[in-house]
Amino acid sequence: MTTGTLRTSERTTAIKEVLASNDVRTVIANHLGVSVDRIRDATHLSHDLGADWLDRLDLVTVIEDQFPGLEITDDELDRIEVVGDLIRLIETVDNERRR
């Protein structure tokens, strides 16, 4: 499916999700001092990027500041292992907020 086959509202949602994903990747790269090219959904925050728990906590604080209304609990933080986990959590919170 391409964005051309989507209705306008679906297309807008798809574009916003891509922008949000790119924003998250950029924030992670800037915060951890790595190239954004290294950041993929499957990139492990600890193993691939060297982020310890405190780095991840600091990162989540920055992410929460970047995305108003987002609150990530310690339990959720403990479950975030790869970049895709964080992106999916943000998308889930955003979708719940829209309902």
PDB file of N, CA and C in Angstrom:
ATOM      1  N   MET A   1       0.849  -1.161   0.000  1.00  0.00           N
ATOM      2  CA  MET A   1       0.000   0.000   0.000  1.00  0.00           C
ATOM      3  C   MET A   1       0.903   1.235   0.000  1.00  0.00           C
ATOM      4  N   THR A   2       0.537   2.212  -0.781  1.00  0.00           N
ATOM      5  CA  THR A   2       1.267   3.472  -0.804  1.00  0.00           C
ATOM      6  C   THR A   2       0.398   4.549  -0.192  1.00  0.00           C
ATOM      7  N   THR A   3       1.025   5.677   0.139  1.00  0.00           N
ATOM      8  CA  THR A   3       0.235   6.747   0.738  1.00  0.00           C
ATOM      9  C   THR A   3      -0.774   7.307  -0.245  1.00  0.00           C
ATOM     10  N   GLY A   4      -0.550   7.111  -1.545  1.00  0.00           N
ATOM     11  CA  GLY A   4      -1.495   7.587  -2.550  1.00  0.00           C
ATOM     12  C   GLY A   4      -2.819   6.865  -2.507  1.00  0.00           C
ATOM     13  N   THR A   5      -2.839   5.637  -1.967  1.00  0.00           N
ATOM     14  CA  THR A   5      -4.081   4.867  -1.892  1.00  0.00           C
ATOM     15  C   THR A   5      -4.823   5.096  -0.582  1.00  0.00           C
ATOM     16  N   LEU A   6      -4.259   5.877   0.311  1.00  0.00           N
ATOM     17  CA  LEU A   6      -4.895   6.148   1.591  1.00  0.00           C
ATOM     18  C   LEU A   6      -5.793   7.371   1.513  1.00  0.00           C
ATOM     19  N   ARG A   7      -6.834   7.381   2.355  1.00  0.00           N
ATOM     20  CA  ARG A   7      -7.658   8.581   2.470  1.00  0.00           C
ATOM     21  C   ARG A   7      -6.816   9.681   3.101  1.00  0.00           C
ATOM     22  N   THR A   8      -7.284  10.907   2.984  1.00  0.00           N
ATOM     23  CA  THR A   8      -6.526  12.049   3.487  1.00  0.00           C
ATOM     24  C   THR A   8      -6.197  11.910   4.966  1.00  0.00           C
ATOM     25  N   SER A   9      -7.160  11.517   5.790  1.00  0.00           N
ATOM     26  CA  SER A   9      -6.898  11.383   7.230  1.00  0.00           C
ATOM     27  C   SER A   9      -5.894  10.269   7.506  1.00  0.00           C
ATOM     28  N   GLU A  10      -5.988   9.169   6.765  1.00  0.00           N
ATOM     29  CA  GLU A  10      -5.029   8.077   6.937  1.00  0.00           C
ATOM     30  C   GLU A  10      -3.634   8.515   6.498  1.00  0.00           C
ATOM     31  N   ARG A  11      -3.563   9.272   5.411  1.00  0.00           N
ATOM     32  CA  ARG A  11      -2.292   9.757   4.900  1.00  0.00           C
ATOM     33  C   ARG A  11      -1.646  10.693   5.918  1.00  0.00           C
ATOM     34  N   THR A  12      -2.440  11.577   6.504  1.00  0.00           N
ATOM     35  CA  THR A  12      -1.930  12.505   7.510  1.00  0.00           C
ATOM     36  C   THR A  12      -1.401  11.738   8.712  1.00  0.00           C
ATOM     37  N   THR A  13      -2.122  10.721   9.160  1.00  0.00           N
ATOM     38  CA  THR A  13      -1.686   9.909  10.290  1.00  0.00           C
ATOM     39  C   THR A  13      -0.383   9.189   9.960  1.00  0.00           C
ATOM     40  N   ALA A  14      -0.291   8.617   8.773  1.00  0.00           N
ATOM     41  CA  ALA A  14       0.925   7.903   8.356  1.00  0.00           C
ATOM     42  C   ALA A  14       2.124   8.848   8.315  1.00  0.00           C
ATOM     43  N   ILE A  15       1.923  10.030   7.795  1.00  0.00           N
ATOM     44  CA  ILE A  15       3.010  11.014   7.724  1.00  0.00           C
ATOM     45  C   ILE A  15       3.435  11.436   9.123  1.00  0.00           C
ATOM     46  N   LYS A  16       2.472  11.669  10.023  1.00  0.00           N
ATOM     47  CA  LYS A  16       2.801  12.061  11.400  1.00  0.00           C
ATOM     48  C   LYS A  16       3.586  10.968  12.106  1.00  0.00           C
ATOM     49  N   GLU A  17       3.229   9.692  11.858  1.00  0.00           N
ATOM     50  CA  GLU A  17       3.935   8.588  12.496  1.00  0.00           C
ATOM     51  C   GLU A  17       5.377   8.519  12.017  1.00  0.00           C
ATOM     52  N   VAL A  18       5.597   8.753  10.724  1.00  0.00           N
ATOM     53  CA  VAL A  18       6.952   8.750  10.188  1.00  0.00           C
ATOM     54  C   VAL A  18       7.750   9.901  10.788  1.00  0.00           C
ATOM     55  N   LEU A  19       7.142  11.082  10.856  1.00  0.00           N
ATOM     56  CA  LEU A  19       7.825  12.235  11.439  1.00  0.00           C
ATOM     57  C   LEU A  19       8.160  11.997  12.901  1.00  0.00           C
ATOM     58  N   ALA A  20       7.212  11.429  13.655  1.00  0.00           N
ATOM     59  CA  ALA A  20       7.458  11.141  15.068  1.00  0.00           C
ATOM     60  C   ALA A  20       8.589  10.123  15.213  1.00  0.00           C
ATOM     61  N   SER A  21       8.602   9.088  14.367  1.00  0.00           N
ATOM     62  CA  SER A  21       9.661   8.083  14.414  1.00  0.00           C
ATOM     63  C   SER A  21      11.015   8.724  14.127  1.00  0.00           C
ATOM     64  N   ASN A  22      11.061   9.591  13.128  1.00  0.00           N
ATOM     65  CA  ASN A  22      12.314  10.272  12.791  1.00  0.00           C
ATOM     66  C   ASN A  22      12.738  11.205  13.912  1.00  0.00           C
ATOM     67  N   ASP A  23      11.777  11.882  14.548  1.00  0.00           N
ATOM     68  CA  ASP A  23      12.090  12.753  15.685  1.00  0.00           C
ATOM     69  C   ASP A  23      12.701  11.947  16.827  1.00  0.00           C
ATOM     70  N   VAL A  24      12.128  10.787  17.115  1.00  0.00           N
ATOM     71  CA  VAL A  24      12.642   9.935  18.187  1.00  0.00           C
ATOM     72  C   VAL A  24      14.060   9.494  17.855  1.00  0.00           C
ATOM     73  N   ARG A  25      14.286   9.061  16.630  1.00  0.00           N
ATOM     74  CA  ARG A  25      15.630   8.628  16.221  1.00  0.00           C
ATOM     75  C   ARG A  25      16.640   9.766  16.355  1.00  0.00           C
ATOM     76  N   THR A  26      16.232  10.962  15.960  1.00  0.00           N
ATOM     77  CA  THR A  26      17.121  12.122  16.049  1.00  0.00           C
ATOM     78  C   THR A  26      17.436  12.465  17.497  1.00  0.00           C
ATOM     79  N   VAL A  27      16.419  12.436  18.358  1.00  0.00           N
ATOM     80  CA  VAL A  27      16.634  12.723  19.778  1.00  0.00           C
ATOM     81  C   VAL A  27      17.584  11.697  20.382  1.00  0.00           C
ATOM     82  N   ILE A  28      17.385  10.427  20.067  1.00  0.00           N
ATOM     83  CA  ILE A  28      18.257   9.374  20.590  1.00  0.00           C
ATOM     84  C   ILE A  28      19.696   9.605  20.127  1.00  0.00           C
ATOM     85  N   ALA A  29      19.872   9.855  18.841  1.00  0.00           N
ATOM     86  CA  ALA A  29      21.217  10.072  18.302  1.00  0.00           C
ATOM     87  C   ALA A  29      21.891  11.260  18.974  1.00  0.00           C
ATOM     88  N   ASN A  30      21.181  12.360  19.081  1.00  0.00           N
ATOM     89  CA  ASN A  30      21.757  13.557  19.708  1.00  0.00           C
ATOM     90  C   ASN A  30      22.076  13.322  21.178  1.00  0.00           C
ATOM     91  N   HIS A  31      21.170  12.662  21.888  1.00  0.00           N
ATOM     92  CA  HIS A  31      21.355  12.457  23.321  1.00  0.00           C
ATOM     93  C   HIS A  31      22.521  11.509  23.613  1.00  0.00           C
ATOM     94  N   LEU A  32      22.658  10.475  22.793  1.00  0.00           N
ATOM     95  CA  LEU A  32      23.707   9.486  23.041  1.00  0.00           C
ATOM     96  C   LEU A  32      24.990   9.772  22.257  1.00  0.00           C
ATOM     97  N   GLY A  33      24.979  10.833  21.450  1.00  0.00           N
ATOM     98  CA  GLY A  33      26.178  11.217  20.718  1.00  0.00           C
ATOM     99  C   GLY A  33      26.584  10.242  19.625  1.00  0.00           C
ATOM    100  N   VAL A  34      25.574   9.698  18.933  1.00  0.00           N
ATOM    101  CA  VAL A  34      25.860   8.778  17.829  1.00  0.00           C
ATOM    102  C   VAL A  34      25.209   9.322  16.557  1.00  0.00           C
ATOM    103  N   SER A  35      25.614   8.769  15.434  1.00  0.00           N
ATOM    104  CA  SER A  35      25.029   9.162  14.153  1.00  0.00           C
ATOM    105  C   SER A  35      23.600   8.634  14.049  1.00  0.00           C
ATOM    106  N   VAL A  36      22.726   9.451  13.528  1.00  0.00           N
ATOM    107  CA  VAL A  36      21.329   9.033  13.355  1.00  0.00           C
ATOM    108  C   VAL A  36      21.239   7.843  12.402  1.00  0.00           C
ATOM    109  N   ASP A  37      22.226   7.664  11.546  1.00  0.00           N
ATOM    110  CA  ASP A  37      22.246   6.519  10.628  1.00  0.00           C
ATOM    111  C   ASP A  37      22.354   5.189  11.373  1.00  0.00           C
ATOM    112  N   ARG A  38      22.843   5.216  12.599  1.00  0.00           N
ATOM    113  CA  ARG A  38      22.963   3.990  13.403  1.00  0.00           C
ATOM    114  C   ARG A  38      21.657   3.596  14.073  1.00  0.00           C
ATOM    115  N   ILE A  39      20.683   4.481  14.055  1.00  0.00           N
ATOM    116  CA  ILE A  39      19.442   4.269  14.795  1.00  0.00           C
ATOM    117  C   ILE A  39      18.384   3.636  13.896  1.00  0.00           C
ATOM    118  N   ARG A  40      18.056   2.401  14.196  1.00  0.00           N
ATOM    119  CA  ARG A  40      17.006   1.652  13.506  1.00  0.00           C
ATOM    120  C   ARG A  40      16.050   1.113  14.563  1.00  0.00           C
ATOM    121  N   ASP A  41      14.910   0.607  14.145  1.00  0.00           N
ATOM    122  CA  ASP A  41      13.951   0.040  15.099  1.00  0.00           C
ATOM    123  C   ASP A  41      14.572  -1.086  15.920  1.00  0.00           C
ATOM    124  N   ALA A  42      15.432  -1.876  15.309  1.00  0.00           N
ATOM    125  CA  ALA A  42      16.021  -3.031  15.995  1.00  0.00           C
ATOM    126  C   ALA A  42      17.299  -2.684  16.755  1.00  0.00           C
ATOM    127  N   THR A  43      17.704  -1.414  16.752  1.00  0.00           N
ATOM    128  CA  THR A  43      18.914  -1.017  17.466  1.00  0.00           C
ATOM    129  C   THR A  43      18.688  -1.128  18.971  1.00  0.00           C
ATOM    130  N   HIS A  44      19.521  -1.936  19.614  1.00  0.00           N
ATOM    131  CA  HIS A  44      19.413  -2.155  21.054  1.00  0.00           C
ATOM    132  C   HIS A  44      20.092  -0.988  21.772  1.00  0.00           C
ATOM    133  N   LEU A  45      19.359  -0.383  22.698  1.00  0.00           N
ATOM    134  CA  LEU A  45      19.879   0.795  23.381  1.00  0.00           C
ATOM    135  C   LEU A  45      21.150   0.494  24.178  1.00  0.00           C
ATOM    136  N   SER A  46      21.199  -0.651  24.839  1.00  0.00           N
ATOM    137  CA  SER A  46      22.375  -0.987  25.647  1.00  0.00           C
ATOM    138  C   SER A  46      23.477  -1.640  24.818  1.00  0.00           C
ATOM    139  N   HIS A  47      23.133  -2.710  24.133  1.00  0.00           N
ATOM    140  CA  HIS A  47      24.144  -3.484  23.410  1.00  0.00           C
ATOM    141  C   HIS A  47      24.737  -2.728  22.222  1.00  0.00           C
ATOM    142  N   ASP A  48      23.893  -2.047  21.453  1.00  0.00           N
ATOM    143  CA  ASP A  48      24.368  -1.374  20.247  1.00  0.00           C
ATOM    144  C   ASP A  48      24.833   0.058  20.496  1.00  0.00           C
ATOM    145  N   LEU A  49      24.191   0.737  21.453  1.00  0.00           N
ATOM    146  CA  LEU A  49      24.486   2.156  21.671  1.00  0.00           C
ATOM    147  C   LEU A  49      25.183   2.434  22.999  1.00  0.00           C
ATOM    148  N   GLY A  50      25.337   1.410  23.826  1.00  0.00           N
ATOM    149  CA  GLY A  50      26.066   1.562  25.079  1.00  0.00           C
ATOM    150  C   GLY A  50      25.333   2.330  26.167  1.00  0.00           C
ATOM    151  N   ALA A  51      24.015   2.441  26.046  1.00  0.00           N
ATOM    152  CA  ALA A  51      23.231   3.188  27.040  1.00  0.00           C
ATOM    153  C   ALA A  51      22.954   2.313  28.263  1.00  0.00           C
ATOM    154  N   ASP A  52      23.370   2.781  29.443  1.00  0.00           N
ATOM    155  CA  ASP A  52      23.023   2.062  30.665  1.00  0.00           C
ATOM    156  C   ASP A  52      21.649   2.560  31.142  1.00  0.00           C
ATOM    157  N   TRP A  53      21.191   2.066  32.306  1.00  0.00           N
ATOM    158  CA  TRP A  53      19.850   2.411  32.775  1.00  0.00           C
ATOM    159  C   TRP A  53      19.708   3.912  32.991  1.00  0.00           C
ATOM    160  N   LEU A  54      20.728   4.554  33.539  1.00  0.00           N
ATOM    161  CA  LEU A  54      20.673   5.990  33.770  1.00  0.00           C
ATOM    162  C   LEU A  54      20.624   6.769  32.456  1.00  0.00           C
ATOM    163  N   ASP A  55      21.383   6.317  31.463  1.00  0.00           N
ATOM    164  CA  ASP A  55      21.312   6.946  30.138  1.00  0.00           C
ATOM    165  C   ASP A  55      19.901   6.837  29.568  1.00  0.00           C
ATOM    166  N   ARG A  56      19.303   5.668  29.735  1.00  0.00           N
ATOM    167  CA  ARG A  56      17.940   5.456  29.229  1.00  0.00           C
ATOM    168  C   ARG A  56      16.944   6.324  29.981  1.00  0.00           C
ATOM    169  N   LEU A  57      17.123   6.472  31.293  1.00  0.00           N
ATOM    170  CA  LEU A  57      16.255   7.340  32.089  1.00  0.00           C
ATOM    171  C   LEU A  57      16.371   8.787  31.615  1.00  0.00           C
ATOM    172  N   ASP A  58      17.593   9.255  31.414  1.00  0.00           N
ATOM    173  CA  ASP A  58      17.809  10.616  30.901  1.00  0.00           C
ATOM    174  C   ASP A  58      17.178  10.773  29.519  1.00  0.00           C
ATOM    175  N   LEU A  59      17.339   9.767  28.689  1.00  0.00           N
ATOM    176  CA  LEU A  59      16.777   9.798  27.334  1.00  0.00           C
ATOM    177  C   LEU A  59      15.257   9.901  27.380  1.00  0.00           C
ATOM    178  N   VAL A  60      14.645   9.120  28.247  1.00  0.00           N
ATOM    179  CA  VAL A  60      13.182   9.147  28.375  1.00  0.00           C
ATOM    180  C   VAL A  60      12.716  10.521  28.843  1.00  0.00           C
ATOM    181  N   THR A  61      13.461  11.145  29.732  1.00  0.00           N
ATOM    182  CA  THR A  61      13.113  12.494  30.189  1.00  0.00           C
ATOM    183  C   THR A  61      13.146  13.473  29.016  1.00  0.00           C
ATOM    184  N   VAL A  62      14.152  13.365  28.176  1.00  0.00           N
ATOM    185  CA  VAL A  62      14.252  14.222  26.993  1.00  0.00           C
ATOM    186  C   VAL A  62      13.097  13.941  26.035  1.00  0.00           C
ATOM    187  N   ILE A  63      12.778  12.667  25.837  1.00  0.00           N
ATOM    188  CA  ILE A  63      11.676  12.272  24.951  1.00  0.00           C
ATOM    189  C   ILE A  63      10.350  12.818  25.488  1.00  0.00           C
ATOM    190  N   GLU A  64      10.134  12.709  26.791  1.00  0.00           N
ATOM    191  CA  GLU A  64       8.901  13.228  27.389  1.00  0.00           C
ATOM    192  C   GLU A  64       8.787  14.735  27.178  1.00  0.00           C
ATOM    193  N   ASP A  65       9.899  15.446  27.253  1.00  0.00           N
ATOM    194  CA  ASP A  65       9.891  16.886  26.997  1.00  0.00           C
ATOM    195  C   ASP A  65       9.572  17.192  25.535  1.00  0.00           C
ATOM    196  N   GLN A  66      10.030  16.330  24.646  1.00  0.00           N
ATOM    197  CA  GLN A  66       9.832  16.512  23.204  1.00  0.00           C
ATOM    198  C   GLN A  66       8.389  16.223  22.781  1.00  0.00           C
ATOM    199  N   PHE A  67       7.731  15.298  23.473  1.00  0.00           N
ATOM    200  CA  PHE A  67       6.378  14.883  23.130  1.00  0.00           C
ATOM    201  C   PHE A  67       5.446  15.203  24.306  1.00  0.00           C
ATOM    202  N   PRO A  68       4.836  16.386  24.296  1.00  0.00           N
ATOM    203  CA  PRO A  68       3.969  16.805  25.403  1.00  0.00           C
ATOM    204  C   PRO A  68       2.863  15.780  25.689  1.00  0.00           C
ATOM    205  N   GLY A  69       2.620  15.549  26.968  1.00  0.00           N
ATOM    206  CA  GLY A  69       1.581  14.614  27.368  1.00  0.00           C
ATOM    207  C   GLY A  69       2.065  13.183  27.518  1.00  0.00           C
ATOM    208  N   LEU A  70       3.293  12.923  27.110  1.00  0.00           N
ATOM    209  CA  LEU A  70       3.851  11.580  27.210  1.00  0.00           C
ATOM    210  C   LEU A  70       4.488  11.392  28.580  1.00  0.00           C
ATOM    211  N   GLU A  71       4.088  10.334  29.270  1.00  0.00           N
ATOM    212  CA  GLU A  71       4.709   9.966  30.538  1.00  0.00           C
ATOM    213  C   GLU A  71       5.078   8.497  30.468  1.00  0.00           C
ATOM    214  N   ILE A  72       6.340   8.202  30.695  1.00  0.00           N
ATOM    215  CA  ILE A  72       6.825   6.830  30.648  1.00  0.00           C
ATOM    216  C   ILE A  72       7.182   6.421  32.074  1.00  0.00           C
ATOM    217  N   THR A  73       6.530   5.373  32.552  1.00  0.00           N
ATOM    218  CA  THR A  73       6.762   4.899  33.919  1.00  0.00           C
ATOM    219  C   THR A  73       8.077   4.117  33.984  1.00  0.00           C
ATOM    220  N   ASP A  74       8.546   3.880  35.201  1.00  0.00           N
ATOM    221  CA  ASP A  74       9.756   3.076  35.391  1.00  0.00           C
ATOM    222  C   ASP A  74       9.564   1.662  34.849  1.00  0.00           C
ATOM    223  N   ASP A  75       8.361   1.103  35.028  1.00  0.00           N
ATOM    224  CA  ASP A  75       8.087  -0.237  34.500  1.00  0.00           C
ATOM    225  C   ASP A  75       8.187  -0.249  32.975  1.00  0.00           C
ATOM    226  N   GLU A  76       7.626   0.774  32.338  1.00  0.00           N
ATOM    227  CA  GLU A  76       7.714   0.864  30.876  1.00  0.00           C
ATOM    228  C   GLU A  76       9.164   1.055  30.440  1.00  0.00           C
ATOM    229  N   LEU A  77       9.893   1.875  31.173  1.00  0.00           N
ATOM    230  CA  LEU A  77      11.307   2.098  30.861  1.00  0.00           C
ATOM    231  C   LEU A  77      12.084   0.789  30.908  1.00  0.00           C
ATOM    232  N   ASP A  78      11.787  -0.033  31.897  1.00  0.00           N
ATOM    233  CA  ASP A  78      12.477  -1.320  32.018  1.00  0.00           C
ATOM    234  C   ASP A  78      12.195  -2.247  30.840  1.00  0.00           C
ATOM    235  N   ARG A  79      11.048  -2.073  30.196  1.00  0.00           N
ATOM    236  CA  ARG A  79      10.681  -2.928  29.052  1.00  0.00           C
ATOM    237  C   ARG A  79      11.214  -2.388  27.731  1.00  0.00           C
ATOM    238  N   ILE A  80      11.740  -1.178  27.707  1.00  0.00           N
ATOM    239  CA  ILE A  80      12.270  -0.596  26.473  1.00  0.00           C
ATOM    240  C   ILE A  80      13.701  -1.088  26.290  1.00  0.00           C
ATOM    241  N   GLU A  81      13.887  -1.936  25.297  1.00  0.00           N
ATOM    242  CA  GLU A  81      15.218  -2.465  25.019  1.00  0.00           C
ATOM    243  C   GLU A  81      15.763  -1.965  23.690  1.00  0.00           C
ATOM    244  N   VAL A  82      14.881  -1.880  22.701  1.00  0.00           N
ATOM    245  CA  VAL A  82      15.308  -1.431  21.370  1.00  0.00           C
ATOM    246  C   VAL A  82      14.552  -0.161  21.011  1.00  0.00           C
ATOM    247  N   VAL A  83      15.069   0.559  20.041  1.00  0.00           N
ATOM    248  CA  VAL A  83      14.473   1.826  19.619  1.00  0.00           C
ATOM    249  C   VAL A  83      13.007   1.636  19.239  1.00  0.00           C
ATOM    250  N   GLY A  84      12.686   0.553  18.562  1.00  0.00           N
ATOM    251  CA  GLY A  84      11.313   0.288  18.151  1.00  0.00           C
ATOM    252  C   GLY A  84      10.357   0.181  19.324  1.00  0.00           C
ATOM    253  N   ASP A  85      10.837  -0.339  20.464  1.00  0.00           N
ATOM    254  CA  ASP A  85       9.996  -0.405  21.664  1.00  0.00           C
ATOM    255  C   ASP A  85       9.567   0.996  22.088  1.00  0.00           C
ATOM    256  N   LEU A  86      10.500   1.925  22.072  1.00  0.00           N
ATOM    257  CA  LEU A  86      10.209   3.300  22.469  1.00  0.00           C
ATOM    258  C   LEU A  86       9.249   3.954  21.482  1.00  0.00           C
ATOM    259  N   ILE A  87       9.483   3.756  20.195  1.00  0.00           N
ATOM    260  CA  ILE A  87       8.615   4.339  19.174  1.00  0.00           C
ATOM    261  C   ILE A  87       7.197   3.781  19.298  1.00  0.00           C
ATOM    262  N   ARG A  88       7.070   2.471  19.485  1.00  0.00           N
ATOM    263  CA  ARG A  88       5.743   1.861  19.625  1.00  0.00           C
ATOM    264  C   ARG A  88       5.023   2.369  20.873  1.00  0.00           C
ATOM    265  N   LEU A  89       5.752   2.562  21.953  1.00  0.00           N
ATOM    266  CA  LEU A  89       5.153   3.089  23.184  1.00  0.00           C
ATOM    267  C   LEU A  89       4.617   4.499  22.939  1.00  0.00           C
ATOM    268  N   ILE A  90       5.386   5.333  22.281  1.00  0.00           N
ATOM    269  CA  ILE A  90       4.948   6.696  21.973  1.00  0.00           C
ATOM    270  C   ILE A  90       3.717   6.666  21.085  1.00  0.00           C
ATOM    271  N   GLU A  91       3.719   5.813  20.063  1.00  0.00           N
ATOM    272  CA  GLU A  91       2.566   5.709  19.162  1.00  0.00           C
ATOM    273  C   GLU A  91       1.335   5.214  19.902  1.00  0.00           C
ATOM    274  N   THR A  92       1.501   4.253  20.822  1.00  0.00           N
ATOM    275  CA  THR A  92       0.376   3.729  21.598  1.00  0.00           C
ATOM    276  C   THR A  92      -0.233   4.822  22.468  1.00  0.00           C
ATOM    277  N   VAL A  93       0.616   5.569  23.155  1.00  0.00           N
ATOM    278  CA  VAL A  93       0.129   6.659  23.999  1.00  0.00           C
ATOM    279  C   VAL A  93      -0.586   7.696  23.148  1.00  0.00           C
ATOM    280  N   ASP A  94      -0.021   8.034  21.994  1.00  0.00           N
ATOM    281  CA  ASP A  94      -0.629   9.020  21.101  1.00  0.00           C
ATOM    282  C   ASP A  94      -1.982   8.533  20.589  1.00  0.00           C
ATOM    283  N   ASN A  95      -2.074   7.268  20.211  1.00  0.00           N
ATOM    284  CA  ASN A  95      -3.347   6.724  19.723  1.00  0.00           C
ATOM    285  C   ASN A  95      -4.406   6.711  20.825  1.00  0.00           C
ATOM    286  N   GLU A  96      -4.015   6.370  22.044  1.00  0.00           N
ATOM    287  CA  GLU A  96      -4.948   6.363  23.166  1.00  0.00           C
ATOM    288  C   GLU A  96      -5.438   7.777  23.473  1.00  0.00           C
ATOM    289  N   ARG A  97      -4.549   8.740  23.345  1.00  0.00           N
ATOM    290  CA  ARG A  97      -4.903  10.119  23.627  1.00  0.00           C
ATOM    291  C   ARG A  97      -5.909  10.653  22.586  1.00  0.00           C
ATOM    292  N   ARG A  98      -5.818  10.188  21.354  1.00  0.00           N
ATOM    293  CA  ARG A  98      -6.726  10.639  20.301  1.00  0.00           C
ATOM    294  C   ARG A  98      -8.136  10.096  20.467  1.00  0.00           C
ATOM    295  N   ARG A  99      -8.285   8.984  21.189  1.00  0.00           N
ATOM    296  CA  ARG A  99      -9.613   8.365  21.353  1.00  0.00           C
ATOM    297  C   ARG A  99     -10.460   9.116  22.312  1.00  0.00           C
TER     298      ARG A  99
END
